[in-house]
mmCIF file with all atom_site columns, C-alpha atoms in Angstrom:
data_model
loop_
_atom_site.group_PDB
_atom_site.id
_atom_site.type_symbol
_atom_site.label_atom_id
_atom_site.label_alt_id
_atom_site.label_comp_id
_atom_site.label_asym_id
_atom_site.label_entity_id
_atom_site.label_seq_id
_atom_site.pdbx_PDB_ins_code
_atom_site.Cartn_x
_atom_site.Cartn_y
_atom_site.Cartn_z
_atom_site.occupancy
_atom_site.B_iso_or_equiv
_atom_site.pdbx_formal_charge
_atom_site.auth_seq_id
_atom_site.auth_comp_id
_atom_site.auth_asym_id
_atom_site.auth_atom_id
_atom_site.pdbx_PDB_model_num
ATOM 1   C CA . ASP P 1 1   ? 8.098   11.676  7.531   1.00 0.00 ? 1   ASP P CA 1
ATOM 2   C CA . PHE P 1 2   ? 9.756   8.267   7.510   1.00 0.00 ? 2   PHE P CA 1
ATOM 3   C CA . VAL P 1 3   ? 11.934  7.791   4.434   1.00 0.00 ? 3   VAL P CA 1
ATOM 4   C CA . MET P 1 4   ? 12.162  4.218   3.176   1.00 0.00 ? 4   MET P CA 1
ATOM 5   C CA . THR P 1 5   ? 15.146  3.356   0.985   1.00 0.00 ? 5   THR P CA 1
ATOM 6   C CA . GLN P 1 6   ? 15.298  0.081   -0.906  1.00 0.00 ? 6   GLN P CA 1
ATOM 7   C CA . SER P 1 7   ? 18.292  -1.564  -2.517  1.00 0.00 ? 7   SER P CA 1
ATOM 8   C CA . PRO P 1 8   ? 19.093  -2.616  -5.107  1.00 0.00 ? 8   PRO P CA 1
ATOM 9   C CA . ASP P 1 9   ? 16.809  -0.896  -7.602  1.00 0.00 ? 9   ASP P CA 1
ATOM 10  C CA . SER P 1 10  ? 16.763  -4.093  -9.634  1.00 0.00 ? 10  SER P CA 1
ATOM 11  C CA . LEU P 1 11  ? 18.307  -7.540  -9.600  1.00 0.00 ? 11  LEU P CA 1
ATOM 12  C CA . ALA P 1 12  ? 18.453  -10.539 -11.885 1.00 0.00 ? 12  ALA P CA 1
ATOM 13  C CA . VAL P 1 13  ? 18.546  -13.958 -10.291 1.00 0.00 ? 13  VAL P CA 1
ATOM 14  C CA . SER P 1 14  ? 18.683  -17.430 -11.827 1.00 0.00 ? 14  SER P CA 1
ATOM 15  C CA . LEU P 1 15  ? 15.709  -19.717 -11.348 1.00 0.00 ? 15  LEU P CA 1
ATOM 16  C CA . GLY P 1 16  ? 16.003  -21.614 -8.086  1.00 0.00 ? 16  GLY P CA 1
ATOM 17  C CA . GLU P 1 17  ? 18.505  -19.163 -6.639  1.00 0.00 ? 17  GLU P CA 1
ATOM 18  C CA . ARG P 1 18  ? 18.072  -16.769 -3.740  1.00 0.00 ? 18  ARG P CA 1
ATOM 19  C CA . ALA P 1 19  ? 16.940  -13.177 -4.141  1.00 0.00 ? 19  ALA P CA 1
ATOM 20  C CA . THR P 1 20  ? 17.570  -10.662 -1.372  1.00 0.00 ? 20  THR P CA 1
ATOM 21  C CA . ILE P 1 21  ? 16.001  -7.195  -1.171  1.00 0.00 ? 21  ILE P CA 1
ATOM 22  C CA . ASN P 1 22  ? 16.956  -4.623  1.425   1.00 0.00 ? 22  ASN P CA 1
ATOM 23  C CA . CYS P 1 23  ? 14.895  -1.853  2.980   1.00 0.00 ? 23  CYS P CA 1
ATOM 24  C CA . LYS P 1 24  ? 16.223  0.831   5.300   1.00 0.00 ? 24  LYS P CA 1
ATOM 25  C CA . SER P 1 25  ? 14.079  3.223   7.329   1.00 0.00 ? 25  SER P CA 1
ATOM 26  C CA . SER P 1 26  ? 15.181  6.731   8.325   1.00 0.00 ? 26  SER P CA 1
ATOM 27  C CA . GLN P 1 27  ? 13.815  6.067   11.844  1.00 0.00 ? 27  GLN P CA 1
ATOM 28  C CA . THR P 1 28  ? 13.256  3.003   13.928  1.00 0.00 ? 28  THR P CA 1
ATOM 29  C CA . LEU P 1 29  ? 10.164  0.948   13.162  1.00 0.00 ? 29  LEU P CA 1
ATOM 30  C CA . LEU P 1 30  ? 10.466  -1.050  16.386  1.00 0.00 ? 30  LEU P CA 1
ATOM 31  C CA . PHE P 1 31  ? 7.735   -0.139  18.870  1.00 0.00 ? 31  PHE P CA 1
ATOM 32  C CA . ASP P 1 32  ? 9.116   -0.748  22.353  1.00 0.00 ? 32  ASP P CA 1
ATOM 33  C CA . SER P 1 33  ? 5.857   -1.492  24.122  1.00 0.00 ? 33  SER P CA 1
ATOM 34  C CA . ASN P 1 34  ? 5.013   -4.544  21.988  1.00 0.00 ? 34  ASN P CA 1
ATOM 35  C CA . ASN P 1 35  ? 8.429   -5.329  20.488  1.00 0.00 ? 35  ASN P CA 1
ATOM 36  C CA . LYS P 1 36  ? 6.958   -5.331  16.984  1.00 0.00 ? 36  LYS P CA 1
ATOM 37  C CA . ASN P 1 37  ? 8.458   -3.871  13.820  1.00 0.00 ? 37  ASN P CA 1
ATOM 38  C CA . TYR P 1 38  ? 5.891   -1.850  11.865  1.00 0.00 ? 38  TYR P CA 1
ATOM 39  C CA . LEU P 1 39  ? 6.941   -2.920  8.384   1.00 0.00 ? 39  LEU P CA 1
ATOM 40  C CA . ALA P 1 40  ? 5.174   -4.664  5.486   1.00 0.00 ? 40  ALA P CA 1
ATOM 41  C CA . TRP P 1 41  ? 6.289   -6.024  2.123   1.00 0.00 ? 41  TRP P CA 1
ATOM 42  C CA . TYR P 1 42  ? 4.295   -6.147  -1.118  1.00 0.00 ? 42  TYR P CA 1
ATOM 43  C CA . GLN P 1 43  ? 4.665   -7.767  -4.530  1.00 0.00 ? 43  GLN P CA 1
ATOM 44  C CA . GLN P 1 44  ? 3.389   -6.022  -7.652  1.00 0.00 ? 44  GLN P CA 1
ATOM 45  C CA . LYS P 1 45  ? 3.301   -7.932  -10.918 1.00 0.00 ? 45  LYS P CA 1
ATOM 46  C CA . PRO P 1 46  ? 3.042   -6.039  -14.220 1.00 0.00 ? 46  PRO P CA 1
ATOM 47  C CA . GLY P 1 47  ? -0.419  -4.581  -14.765 1.00 0.00 ? 47  GLY P CA 1
ATOM 48  C CA . GLN P 1 48  ? -1.695  -5.725  -11.379 1.00 0.00 ? 48  GLN P CA 1
ATOM 49  C CA . ALA P 1 49  ? -2.417  -4.184  -8.002  1.00 0.00 ? 49  ALA P CA 1
ATOM 50  C CA . PRO P 1 50  ? 0.114   -4.811  -5.246  1.00 0.00 ? 50  PRO P CA 1
ATOM 51  C CA . LYS P 1 51  ? -0.311  -7.873  -3.042  1.00 0.00 ? 51  LYS P CA 1
ATOM 52  C CA . LEU P 1 52  ? 0.589   -8.112  0.639   1.00 0.00 ? 52  LEU P CA 1
ATOM 53  C CA . LEU P 1 53  ? 3.381   -10.611 1.344   1.00 0.00 ? 53  LEU P CA 1
ATOM 54  C CA . ILE P 1 54  ? 4.662   -9.860  4.847   1.00 0.00 ? 54  ILE P CA 1
ATOM 55  C CA . TYR P 1 55  ? 3.574   -7.751  7.831   1.00 0.00 ? 55  TYR P CA 1
ATOM 56  C CA . TRP P 1 56  ? 5.131   -7.148  11.261  1.00 0.00 ? 56  TRP P CA 1
ATOM 57  C CA . ALA P 1 57  ? 8.399   -7.483  9.289   1.00 0.00 ? 57  ALA P CA 1
ATOM 58  C CA . SER P 1 58  ? 8.341   -11.285 9.317   1.00 0.00 ? 58  SER P CA 1
ATOM 59  C CA . THR P 1 59  ? 4.765   -12.626 9.372   1.00 0.00 ? 59  THR P CA 1
ATOM 60  C CA . ARG P 1 60  ? 3.685   -14.126 6.050   1.00 0.00 ? 60  ARG P CA 1
ATOM 61  C CA . ALA P 1 61  ? 0.243   -13.105 4.839   1.00 0.00 ? 61  ALA P CA 1
ATOM 62  C CA . SER P 1 62  ? -2.332  -15.799 4.197   1.00 0.00 ? 62  SER P CA 1
ATOM 63  C CA . GLY P 1 63  ? -1.571  -17.897 1.128   1.00 0.00 ? 63  GLY P CA 1
ATOM 64  C CA . VAL P 1 64  ? 1.959   -16.547 0.601   1.00 0.00 ? 64  VAL P CA 1
ATOM 65  C CA . PRO P 1 65  ? 4.420   -19.326 -0.320  1.00 0.00 ? 65  PRO P CA 1
ATOM 66  C CA . GLY P 1 66  ? 7.006   -20.332 2.228   1.00 0.00 ? 66  GLY P CA 1
ATOM 67  C CA . ARG P 1 67  ? 9.892   -19.296 -0.032  1.00 0.00 ? 67  ARG P CA 1
ATOM 68  C CA . PHE P 1 68  ? 9.144   -15.669 0.910   1.00 0.00 ? 68  PHE P CA 1
ATOM 69  C CA . SER P 1 69  ? 10.534  -14.544 4.246   1.00 0.00 ? 69  SER P CA 1
ATOM 70  C CA . GLY P 1 70  ? 11.077  -11.240 6.001   1.00 0.00 ? 70  GLY P CA 1
ATOM 71  C CA . SER P 1 71  ? 13.685  -10.386 8.593   1.00 0.00 ? 71  SER P CA 1
ATOM 72  C CA . GLY P 1 72  ? 15.336  -7.462  10.301  1.00 0.00 ? 72  GLY P CA 1
ATOM 73  C CA . SER P 1 73  ? 14.573  -5.008  13.055  1.00 0.00 ? 73  SER P CA 1
ATOM 74  C CA . ALA P 1 74  ? 14.557  -1.303  13.917  1.00 0.00 ? 74  ALA P CA 1
ATOM 75  C CA . THR P 1 75  ? 15.854  0.371   10.732  1.00 0.00 ? 75  THR P CA 1
ATOM 76  C CA . ASP P 1 76  ? 17.159  -2.468  8.544   1.00 0.00 ? 76  ASP P CA 1
ATOM 77  C CA . PHE P 1 77  ? 14.996  -5.104  6.927   1.00 0.00 ? 77  PHE P CA 1
ATOM 78  C CA . THR P 1 78  ? 15.298  -7.812  4.296   1.00 0.00 ? 78  THR P CA 1
ATOM 79  C CA . LEU P 1 79  ? 12.901  -9.699  2.050   1.00 0.00 ? 79  LEU P CA 1
ATOM 80  C CA . THR P 1 80  ? 14.283  -13.025 0.866   1.00 0.00 ? 80  THR P CA 1
ATOM 81  C CA . ILE P 1 81  ? 12.969  -15.273 -1.873  1.00 0.00 ? 81  ILE P CA 1
ATOM 82  C CA . SER P 1 82  ? 14.746  -18.530 -1.131  1.00 0.00 ? 82  SER P CA 1
ATOM 83  C CA . SER P 1 83  ? 14.289  -20.192 -4.524  1.00 0.00 ? 83  SER P CA 1
ATOM 84  C CA . LEU P 1 84  ? 13.191  -17.863 -7.296  1.00 0.00 ? 84  LEU P CA 1
ATOM 85  C CA . GLN P 1 85  ? 10.296  -19.071 -9.443  1.00 0.00 ? 85  GLN P CA 1
ATOM 86  C CA . PRO P 1 86  ? 9.110   -17.643 -12.783 1.00 0.00 ? 86  PRO P CA 1
ATOM 87  C CA . GLU P 1 87  ? 5.960   -16.259 -11.150 1.00 0.00 ? 87  GLU P CA 1
ATOM 88  C CA . ASP P 1 88  ? 8.076   -14.180 -8.742  1.00 0.00 ? 88  ASP P CA 1
ATOM 89  C CA . VAL P 1 89  ? 9.052   -11.697 -11.468 1.00 0.00 ? 89  VAL P CA 1
ATOM 90  C CA . ALA P 1 90  ? 7.674   -8.469  -10.039 1.00 0.00 ? 90  ALA P CA 1
ATOM 91  C CA . VAL P 1 91  ? 8.463   -5.221  -8.270  1.00 0.00 ? 91  VAL P CA 1
ATOM 92  C CA . TYR P 1 92  ? 8.699   -5.497  -4.496  1.00 0.00 ? 92  TYR P CA 1
ATOM 93  C CA . TYR P 1 93  ? 7.947   -2.651  -2.072  1.00 0.00 ? 93  TYR P CA 1
ATOM 94  C CA . CYS P 1 94  ? 8.474   -2.181  1.634   1.00 0.00 ? 94  CYS P CA 1
ATOM 95  C CA . GLN P 1 95  ? 6.105   0.057   3.624   1.00 0.00 ? 95  GLN P CA 1
ATOM 96  C CA . GLN P 1 96  ? 6.252   1.471   7.141   1.00 0.00 ? 96  GLN P CA 1
ATOM 97  C CA . TYR P 1 97  ? 3.148   1.876   9.267   1.00 0.00 ? 97  TYR P CA 1
ATOM 98  C CA . TYR P 1 98  ? 4.822   3.081   12.462  1.00 0.00 ? 98  TYR P CA 1
ATOM 99  C CA . ARG P 1 99  ? 3.400   6.562   11.987  1.00 0.00 ? 99  ARG P CA 1
ATOM 100 C CA . PRO P 1 100 ? 1.300   8.308   9.334   1.00 0.00 ? 100 PRO P CA 1
ATOM 101 C CA . PRO P 1 101 ? 1.923   9.315   6.651   1.00 0.00 ? 101 PRO P CA 1
ATOM 102 C CA . LEU P 1 102 ? 2.491   5.705   5.677   1.00 0.00 ? 102 LEU P CA 1
ATOM 103 C CA . THR P 1 103 ? 5.450   5.588   3.303   1.00 0.00 ? 103 THR P CA 1
ATOM 104 C CA . PHE P 1 104 ? 6.779   3.109   0.785   1.00 0.00 ? 104 PHE P CA 1
ATOM 105 C CA . GLY P 1 105 ? 10.220  2.319   -0.500  1.00 0.00 ? 105 GLY P CA 1
ATOM 106 C CA . GLY P 1 106 ? 10.970  3.065   -4.119  1.00 0.00 ? 106 GLY P CA 1
ATOM 107 C CA . GLY P 1 107 ? 10.650  -0.554  -5.211  1.00 0.00 ? 107 GLY P CA 1
ATOM 108 C CA . THR P 1 108 ? 13.003  -3.313  -6.336  1.00 0.00 ? 108 THR P CA 1
ATOM 109 C CA . LYS P 1 109 ? 12.466  -5.000  -9.684  1.00 0.00 ? 109 LYS P CA 1
ATOM 110 C CA . VAL P 1 110 ? 13.236  -8.733  -9.697  1.00 0.00 ? 110 VAL P CA 1
ATOM 111 C CA . GLU P 1 111 ? 13.929  -10.454 -13.007 1.00 0.00 ? 111 GLU P CA 1
ATOM 112 C CA . ILE P 1 112 ? 15.158  -13.850 -14.173 1.00 0.00 ? 112 ILE P CA 1
ATOM 113 C CA . LYS P 1 113 ? 18.805  -14.097 -15.180 1.00 0.00 ? 113 LYS P CA 1
ATOM 114 C CA . GLN Y 2 1   ? -14.233 -13.761 -0.452  1.00 0.00 ? 1   GLN Y CA 1
ATOM 115 C CA . VAL Y 2 2   ? -13.083 -10.272 0.442   1.00 0.00 ? 2   VAL Y CA 1
ATOM 116 C CA . GLN Y 2 3   ? -13.277 -8.057  -2.619  1.00 0.00 ? 3   GLN Y CA 1
ATOM 117 C CA . LEU Y 2 4   ? -12.843 -4.367  -3.364  1.00 0.00 ? 4   LEU Y CA 1
ATOM 118 C CA . VAL Y 2 5   ? -14.203 -3.194  -6.723  1.00 0.00 ? 5   VAL Y CA 1
ATOM 119 C CA . GLN Y 2 6   ? -13.357 0.310   -7.887  1.00 0.00 ? 6   GLN Y CA 1
ATOM 120 C CA . SER Y 2 7   ? -15.114 2.560   -10.374 1.00 0.00 ? 7   SER Y CA 1
ATOM 121 C CA . GLY Y 2 8   ? -13.870 2.960   -13.920 1.00 0.00 ? 8   GLY Y CA 1
ATOM 122 C CA . ALA Y 2 9   ? -11.217 5.124   -15.528 1.00 0.00 ? 9   ALA Y CA 1
ATOM 123 C CA . GLU Y 2 10  ? -11.666 8.892   -15.595 1.00 0.00 ? 10  GLU Y CA 1
ATOM 124 C CA . VAL Y 2 11  ? -10.371 11.676  -17.822 1.00 0.00 ? 11  VAL Y CA 1
ATOM 125 C CA . LYS Y 2 12  ? -10.445 15.138  -16.274 1.00 0.00 ? 12  LYS Y CA 1
ATOM 126 C CA . SER Y 2 13  ? -9.356  18.627  -17.187 1.00 0.00 ? 13  SER Y CA 1
ATOM 127 C CA . PRO Y 2 14  ? -6.915  20.552  -15.000 1.00 0.00 ? 14  PRO Y CA 1
ATOM 128 C CA . GLY Y 2 15  ? -8.713  22.263  -12.129 1.00 0.00 ? 15  GLY Y CA 1
ATOM 129 C CA . ALA Y 2 16  ? -11.559 19.755  -12.075 1.00 0.00 ? 16  ALA Y CA 1
ATOM 130 C CA . SER Y 2 17  ? -12.431 17.253  -9.355  1.00 0.00 ? 17  SER Y CA 1
ATOM 131 C CA . VAL Y 2 18  ? -12.725 13.483  -9.446  1.00 0.00 ? 18  VAL Y CA 1
ATOM 132 C CA . LYS Y 2 19  ? -14.616 11.109  -7.181  1.00 0.00 ? 19  LYS Y CA 1
ATOM 133 C CA . ILE Y 2 20  ? -13.671 7.423   -7.212  1.00 0.00 ? 20  ILE Y CA 1
ATOM 134 C CA . SER Y 2 21  ? -15.674 4.694   -5.515  1.00 0.00 ? 21  SER Y CA 1
ATOM 135 C CA . CYS Y 2 22  ? -14.524 1.482   -3.854  1.00 0.00 ? 22  CYS Y CA 1
ATOM 136 C CA . LYS Y 2 23  ? -17.221 -1.092  -3.133  1.00 0.00 ? 23  LYS Y CA 1
ATOM 137 C CA . ALA Y 2 24  ? -16.391 -3.653  -0.486  1.00 0.00 ? 24  ALA Y CA 1
ATOM 138 C CA . SER Y 2 25  ? -17.886 -7.118  -0.157  1.00 0.00 ? 25  SER Y CA 1
ATOM 139 C CA . GLY Y 2 26  ? -17.235 -10.405 1.593   1.00 0.00 ? 26  GLY Y CA 1
ATOM 140 C CA . TYR Y 2 27  ? -16.793 -9.029  5.122   1.00 0.00 ? 27  TYR Y CA 1
ATOM 141 C CA . ILE Y 2 28  ? -18.459 -6.805  7.701   1.00 0.00 ? 28  ILE Y CA 1
ATOM 142 C CA . PHE Y 2 29  ? -17.838 -3.371  6.247   1.00 0.00 ? 29  PHE Y CA 1
ATOM 143 C CA . THR Y 2 30  ? -17.725 -1.401  9.491   1.00 0.00 ? 30  THR Y CA 1
ATOM 144 C CA . THR Y 2 31  ? -15.093 -3.575  11.145  1.00 0.00 ? 31  THR Y CA 1
ATOM 145 C CA . TYR Y 2 32  ? -12.231 -2.707  8.777   1.00 0.00 ? 32  TYR Y CA 1
ATOM 146 C CA . ASP Y 2 33  ? -10.742 0.583   7.659   1.00 0.00 ? 33  ASP Y CA 1
ATOM 147 C CA . ILE Y 2 34  ? -10.014 1.486   4.040   1.00 0.00 ? 34  ILE Y CA 1
ATOM 148 C CA . GLN Y 2 35  ? -6.906  3.197   2.769   1.00 0.00 ? 35  GLN Y CA 1
ATOM 149 C CA . TRP Y 2 36  ? -6.118  4.942   -0.498  1.00 0.00 ? 36  TRP Y CA 1
ATOM 150 C CA . ALA Y 2 37  ? -2.812  5.070   -2.350  1.00 0.00 ? 37  ALA Y CA 1
ATOM 151 C CA . ARG Y 2 38  ? -1.814  6.140   -5.825  1.00 0.00 ? 38  ARG Y CA 1
ATOM 152 C CA . GLN Y 2 39  ? 0.831   5.225   -8.363  1.00 0.00 ? 39  GLN Y CA 1
ATOM 153 C CA . ALA Y 2 40  ? 1.929   7.550   -11.146 1.00 0.00 ? 40  ALA Y CA 1
ATOM 154 C CA . PRO Y 2 41  ? 2.861   5.839   -14.428 1.00 0.00 ? 41  PRO Y CA 1
ATOM 155 C CA . GLY Y 2 42  ? 6.081   3.877   -13.966 1.00 0.00 ? 42  GLY Y CA 1
ATOM 156 C CA . GLN Y 2 43  ? 6.517   5.176   -10.425 1.00 0.00 ? 43  GLN Y CA 1
ATOM 157 C CA . GLY Y 2 44  ? 6.190   3.933   -6.867  1.00 0.00 ? 44  GLY Y CA 1
ATOM 158 C CA . LEU Y 2 45  ? 3.356   4.006   -4.361  1.00 0.00 ? 45  LEU Y CA 1
ATOM 159 C CA . GLU Y 2 46  ? 2.127   7.045   -2.426  1.00 0.00 ? 46  GLU Y CA 1
ATOM 160 C CA . TRP Y 2 47  ? -0.255  6.887   0.528   1.00 0.00 ? 47  TRP Y CA 1
ATOM 161 C CA . MET Y 2 48  ? -3.097  9.375   0.415   1.00 0.00 ? 48  MET Y CA 1
ATOM 162 C CA . GLY Y 2 49  ? -5.273  8.706   3.422   1.00 0.00 ? 49  GLY Y CA 1
ATOM 163 C CA . TRP Y 2 50  ? -7.401  6.411   5.539   1.00 0.00 ? 50  TRP Y CA 1
ATOM 164 C CA . ILE Y 2 51  ? -10.941 6.114   6.851   1.00 0.00 ? 51  ILE Y CA 1
ATOM 165 C CA . ASN Y 2 52  ? -12.282 4.134   9.756   1.00 0.00 ? 52  ASN Y CA 1
ATOM 166 C CA . ALA Y 2 53  ? -15.369 2.593   8.134   1.00 0.00 ? 53  ALA Y CA 1
ATOM 167 C CA . GLY Y 2 54  ? -17.015 2.188   11.528  1.00 0.00 ? 54  GLY Y CA 1
ATOM 168 C CA . ASN Y 2 55  ? -16.982 5.748   12.827  1.00 0.00 ? 55  ASN Y CA 1
ATOM 169 C CA . GLY Y 2 56  ? -15.947 7.706   9.724   1.00 0.00 ? 56  GLY Y CA 1
ATOM 170 C CA . ASN Y 2 57  ? -12.749 9.104   11.244  1.00 0.00 ? 57  ASN Y CA 1
ATOM 171 C CA . THR Y 2 58  ? -10.188 10.050  8.616   1.00 0.00 ? 58  THR Y CA 1
ATOM 172 C CA . LYS Y 2 59  ? -6.485  10.737  8.378   1.00 0.00 ? 59  LYS Y CA 1
ATOM 173 C CA . TYR Y 2 60  ? -4.839  12.315  5.335   1.00 0.00 ? 60  TYR Y CA 1
ATOM 174 C CA . SER Y 2 61  ? -1.347  12.732  4.015   1.00 0.00 ? 61  SER Y CA 1
ATOM 175 C CA . GLN Y 2 62  ? -0.173  16.328  4.328   1.00 0.00 ? 62  GLN Y CA 1
ATOM 176 C CA . ASN Y 2 63  ? 0.697   16.127  0.629   1.00 0.00 ? 63  ASN Y CA 1
ATOM 177 C CA . PHE Y 2 64  ? -3.044  16.137  -0.155  1.00 0.00 ? 64  PHE Y CA 1
ATOM 178 C CA . GLN Y 2 65  ? -4.532  17.622  3.029   1.00 0.00 ? 65  GLN Y CA 1
ATOM 179 C CA . ASP Y 2 66  ? -6.411  20.481  1.433   1.00 0.00 ? 66  ASP Y CA 1
ATOM 180 C CA . ARG Y 2 67  ? -7.456  18.697  -1.775  1.00 0.00 ? 67  ARG Y CA 1
ATOM 181 C CA . VAL Y 2 68  ? -8.628  15.253  -0.696  1.00 0.00 ? 68  VAL Y CA 1
ATOM 182 C CA . THR Y 2 69  ? -11.727 13.947  1.067   1.00 0.00 ? 69  THR Y CA 1
ATOM 183 C CA . ILE Y 2 70  ? -12.465 10.330  1.932   1.00 0.00 ? 70  ILE Y CA 1
ATOM 184 C CA . THR Y 2 71  ? -16.030 9.388   2.852   1.00 0.00 ? 71  THR Y CA 1
ATOM 185 C CA . ARG Y 2 72  ? -18.027 6.238   3.288   1.00 0.00 ? 72  ARG Y CA 1
ATOM 186 C CA . ASP Y 2 73  ? -21.604 5.062   2.786   1.00 0.00 ? 73  ASP Y CA 1
ATOM 187 C CA . SER Y 2 74  ? -22.084 2.149   5.141   1.00 0.00 ? 74  SER Y CA 1
ATOM 188 C CA . SER Y 2 75  ? -25.453 1.181   3.670   1.00 0.00 ? 75  SER Y CA 1
ATOM 189 C CA . ALA Y 2 76  ? -23.758 0.764   0.284   1.00 0.00 ? 76  ALA Y CA 1
ATOM 190 C CA . THR Y 2 77  ? -20.524 -0.672  1.751   1.00 0.00 ? 77  THR Y CA 1
ATOM 191 C CA . THR Y 2 78  ? -18.694 1.845   -0.388  1.00 0.00 ? 78  THR Y CA 1
ATOM 192 C CA . VAL Y 2 79  ? -15.855 4.256   0.276   1.00 0.00 ? 79  VAL Y CA 1
ATOM 193 C CA . TYR Y 2 80  ? -15.197 7.312   -1.861  1.00 0.00 ? 80  TYR Y CA 1
ATOM 194 C CA . LEU Y 2 81  ? -12.056 9.304   -2.642  1.00 0.00 ? 81  LEU Y CA 1
ATOM 195 C CA . GLN Y 2 82  ? -12.529 12.842  -3.921  1.00 0.00 ? 82  GLN Y CA 1
ATOM 196 C CA . LEU Y 2 83  ? -9.540  14.820  -5.212  1.00 0.00 ? 83  LEU Y CA 1
ATOM 197 C CA . ARG Y 2 84  ? -10.010 18.480  -6.140  1.00 0.00 ? 84  ARG Y CA 1
ATOM 198 C CA . SER Y 2 85  ? -8.072  21.042  -8.163  1.00 0.00 ? 85  SER Y CA 1
ATOM 199 C CA . LEU Y 2 86  ? -6.568  18.362  -10.361 1.00 0.00 ? 86  LEU Y CA 1
ATOM 200 C CA . ARG Y 2 87  ? -3.262  18.986  -12.126 1.00 0.00 ? 87  ARG Y CA 1
ATOM 201 C CA . SER Y 2 88  ? -1.304  16.938  -14.632 1.00 0.00 ? 88  SER Y CA 1
ATOM 202 C CA . GLU Y 2 89  ? 0.845   15.475  -11.842 1.00 0.00 ? 89  GLU Y CA 1
ATOM 203 C CA . ASP Y 2 90  ? -2.272  13.786  -10.445 1.00 0.00 ? 90  ASP Y CA 1
ATOM 204 C CA . THR Y 2 91  ? -2.376  11.456  -13.442 1.00 0.00 ? 91  THR Y CA 1
ATOM 205 C CA . ALA Y 2 92  ? -2.046  8.066   -11.764 1.00 0.00 ? 92  ALA Y CA 1
ATOM 206 C CA . THR Y 2 93  ? -3.713  4.813   -10.879 1.00 0.00 ? 93  THR Y CA 1
ATOM 207 C CA . TYR Y 2 94  ? -5.606  5.176   -7.616  1.00 0.00 ? 94  TYR Y CA 1
ATOM 208 C CA . TYR Y 2 95  ? -6.012  2.147   -5.367  1.00 0.00 ? 95  TYR Y CA 1
ATOM 209 C CA . CYS Y 2 96  ? -8.195  1.448   -2.375  1.00 0.00 ? 96  CYS Y CA 1
ATOM 210 C CA . ALA Y 2 97  ? -7.217  -1.304  0.022   1.00 0.00 ? 97  ALA Y CA 1
ATOM 211 C CA . ARG Y 2 98  ? -8.579  -2.765  3.220   1.00 0.00 ? 98  ARG Y CA 1
ATOM 212 C CA . GLY Y 2 99  ? -6.713  -2.206  6.452   1.00 0.00 ? 99  GLY Y CA 1
ATOM 213 C CA . ASP Y 2 100 ? -6.166  -4.748  9.187   1.00 0.00 ? 100 ASP Y CA 1
ATOM 214 C CA . GLY Y 2 101 ? -9.168  -3.906  11.354  1.00 0.00 ? 101 GLY Y CA 1
ATOM 215 C CA . SER Y 2 102 ? -7.096  -2.524  14.210  1.00 0.00 ? 102 SER Y CA 1
ATOM 216 C CA . GLY Y 2 103 ? -8.471  1.007   13.985  1.00 0.00 ? 103 GLY Y CA 1
ATOM 217 C CA . TYR Y 2 104 ? -5.066  2.321   12.899  1.00 0.00 ? 104 TYR Y CA 1
ATOM 218 C CA . PRO Y 2 105 ? -3.644  2.735   9.386   1.00 0.00 ? 105 PRO Y CA 1
ATOM 219 C CA . ARG Y 2 106 ? -1.335  -0.261  8.910   1.00 0.00 ? 106 ARG Y CA 1
ATOM 220 C CA . TRP Y 2 107 ? -0.938  -2.644  5.993   1.00 0.00 ? 107 TRP Y CA 1
ATOM 221 C CA . PHE Y 2 108 ? -3.073  -2.926  2.870   1.00 0.00 ? 108 PHE Y CA 1
ATOM 222 C CA . ASP Y 2 109 ? -4.820  -6.213  2.120   1.00 0.00 ? 109 ASP Y CA 1
ATOM 223 C CA . PRO Y 2 110 ? -6.488  -6.822  -0.243  1.00 0.00 ? 110 PRO Y CA 1
ATOM 224 C CA . TRP Y 2 111 ? -6.287  -4.085  -2.867  1.00 0.00 ? 111 TRP Y CA 1
ATOM 225 C CA . GLY Y 2 112 ? -8.862  -2.946  -5.368  1.00 0.00 ? 112 GLY Y CA 1
ATOM 226 C CA . GLN Y 2 113 ? -8.100  -3.322  -9.056  1.00 0.00 ? 113 GLN Y CA 1
ATOM 227 C CA . GLY Y 2 114 ? -7.138  0.338   -9.427  1.00 0.00 ? 114 GLY Y CA 1
ATOM 228 C CA . THR Y 2 115 ? -8.717  3.320   -11.188 1.00 0.00 ? 115 THR Y CA 1
ATOM 229 C CA . LEU Y 2 116 ? -6.720  5.244   -13.780 1.00 0.00 ? 116 LEU Y CA 1
ATOM 230 C CA . VAL Y 2 117 ? -7.262  8.989   -13.585 1.00 0.00 ? 117 VAL Y CA 1
ATOM 231 C CA . THR Y 2 118 ? -5.854  10.997  -16.456 1.00 0.00 ? 118 THR Y CA 1
ATOM 232 C CA . VAL Y 2 119 ? -5.621  14.775  -16.122 1.00 0.00 ? 119 VAL Y CA 1
ATOM 233 C CA . SER Y 2 120 ? -5.207  16.437  -19.470 1.00 0.00 ? 120 SER Y CA 1
ATOM 234 C CA . SER Y 2 121 ? -6.317  19.551  -21.264 1.00 0.00 ? 121 SER Y CA 1
#
């Protein structure tokens, strides 16, 4: 199975500042035949279901604000919130879909400093 | 709009089974797959399995292979998750989510509201 490791476990960022979350896969998520990375990012606010933010490692889902961006390739990926807003307080998860079983990272909790 | 509405909370005894429903609306049911994941209290997300709503093909996590069944009723635009031989470690919120329509298990969007299953004697 693909093991997804996120870091840090939590971070506190001032409003308007940048938040950076890392996700590392135990195996490459880059599919050679289409040059796509099979990685998604989700946001889960307290008491709510997760919400898709990013797929194909860098494509924003419909309605997701432009301050969220995904980058990286193969085994190392990053979710960046360019200017943290109060409504961004949440736990963020990465997820690989290169091969079943689909697996998630352990989550990164983002708080306001 | 696309919506997935799950059945209500359940309390089960160890060894029992539970069947959770996920009713889809706002799109053509058979053109998108449905996935199931769960989240134990205070923990992360765990994928359980996937069904192609068009042809009924399924794929399960090995962690649940012999205890889980995912089915669909196209006429009711509803997908079901059944989990058998429940144990206390199965206490969790269970989520359904729509796939991307590719015919392969990929990302989840949108998600249902979740169904809390509590296993307790």
